[in-house]
Amino acid sequence: MRAGKMDRRVTLLKWQETGRDAMNTPIEGWAAVATVWAQQRPERGGERFTAAQIAGARVMTFHIRYRTDIGVKDRLSYEGQIFEISDVRELGRRVVSEIDCVAVQE
């Protein structure tokens, strides 16, 4: 992977304890783990017919330097949009992690 192609910044998010309240109960939420350089792959759009409505999905693929600490339970933030990670694959011999993700509709 050539570093020149990695021209986007993405933030990797994990669900974890972010603090404690007055009763010492854990407060959980999405916390930033790392901000890394990434290459955005061409977008694929998707539409599906559900409950008599058409629902669209924004699907993105990113390539980042190989990491072992991300998975499908995590999220990714890119340009102010939150994406749920749907798949993480290793490309090459631990050179690149390819991340497929879908935009979260809130």
C-alpha positions as MATLAB code, in Angstrom:
seq = 'MRAGKMDRRVTLLKWQETGRDAMNTPIEGWAAVATVWAQQRPERGGERFTAAQIAGARVMTFHIRYRTDIGVKDRLSYEGQIFEISDVRELGRRVVSEIDCVAVQE';
ca = [
       0.000    0.000    0.000;
       1.447    3.314   -1.051;
       1.227    6.025    1.571;
       0.341    8.645   -1.066;
      -3.014    6.985   -1.681;
      -3.971    7.255    1.983;
      -5.335   10.790    1.911;
      -8.389   10.551    4.198;
      -8.584   10.676    8.000;
     -10.909    8.220    9.753;
     -11.491    7.693   13.455;
     -11.981    4.181   14.806;
     -14.593    3.928   17.577;
     -15.168    1.193   20.184;
     -18.035    0.657   22.646;
     -16.431    0.882   26.071;
     -16.697    2.380   29.504;
     -16.300    6.150   29.241;
     -16.678    7.015   32.912;
     -18.725    6.488   36.071;
     -21.757    8.315   37.436;
     -22.381    9.490   41.027;
     -23.466    5.965   42.049;
     -20.245    4.497   40.609;
     -22.210    2.798   37.819;
     -20.247    2.459   34.572;
     -21.257    4.797   31.768;
     -20.709    3.188   28.385;
     -20.501    4.841   24.994;
     -18.562    5.099   21.763;
     -14.997    6.233   22.392;
     -12.319    7.107   19.844;
      -9.527    4.536   19.783;
      -7.370    5.913   16.982;
      -7.403    8.376   14.113;
      -5.605    6.893   11.103;
      -4.906    7.632    7.458;
      -7.089    5.720    5.019;
      -7.776    5.259    1.340;
     -11.427    5.553    0.402;
     -12.464    2.980   -2.156;
     -15.225    3.717   -4.675;
     -18.650    3.879   -3.069;
     -21.380    1.371   -3.753;
     -24.960    2.380   -3.196;
     -27.733    0.036   -2.286;
     -31.488    0.125   -2.177;
     -33.893   -2.438   -0.842;
     -37.648   -2.722   -0.700;
     -38.808   -3.198    2.896;
     -42.290   -2.787    4.374;
     -43.627   -1.036    1.260;
     -40.790    1.521    1.392;
     -37.518    1.902   -0.429;
     -34.557    2.210    1.947;
     -31.141    3.338    0.733;
     -27.805    2.529    2.305;
     -24.519    4.397    2.010;
     -21.787    1.791    1.785;
     -18.087    2.659    1.968;
     -14.864    0.682    1.831;
     -11.635    1.936    3.381;
      -8.076    0.624    3.309;
      -5.920    1.357    6.354;
      -2.611    0.052    7.629;
      -3.056   -3.425    9.125;
      -4.609   -3.448   12.603;
      -5.714   -6.305   14.822;
      -7.852   -4.270   17.227;
     -10.893   -3.607   14.999;
     -13.838   -5.810   14.166;
     -17.503   -5.878   13.230;
     -18.608   -4.663   16.681;
     -16.803   -1.359   16.151;
     -17.635    1.815   14.259;
     -15.794    4.305   12.088;
     -16.217    8.073   11.760;
     -15.504    9.785    8.433;
     -16.331   13.396    7.512;
     -18.783   13.721   10.390;
     -20.703   10.564    9.405;
     -20.750    7.447   11.599;
     -20.438    4.044    9.896;
     -21.021    0.580   11.342;
     -18.288   -1.853   10.319;
     -19.761   -4.837    8.491;
     -16.557   -6.667    7.518;
     -12.791   -6.438    8.087;
     -10.388   -8.336    5.837;
      -6.608   -8.667    5.719;
      -5.036   -7.859    2.353;
      -1.551   -9.055    1.632;
       0.476  -10.392    4.487;
      -0.637   -8.137    7.287;
      -0.124   -5.042    5.198;
      -3.628   -3.604    4.773;
      -6.946   -3.953    6.578;
      -9.918   -3.518    4.247;
     -12.988   -2.251    6.084;
     -16.505   -2.417    4.645;
     -18.990   -0.221    6.459;
     -22.550    1.098    6.221;
     -23.716    4.550    7.313;
     -25.687    4.698   10.551;
     -29.073    6.318   10.126;
     -29.974    8.252   13.260;
];
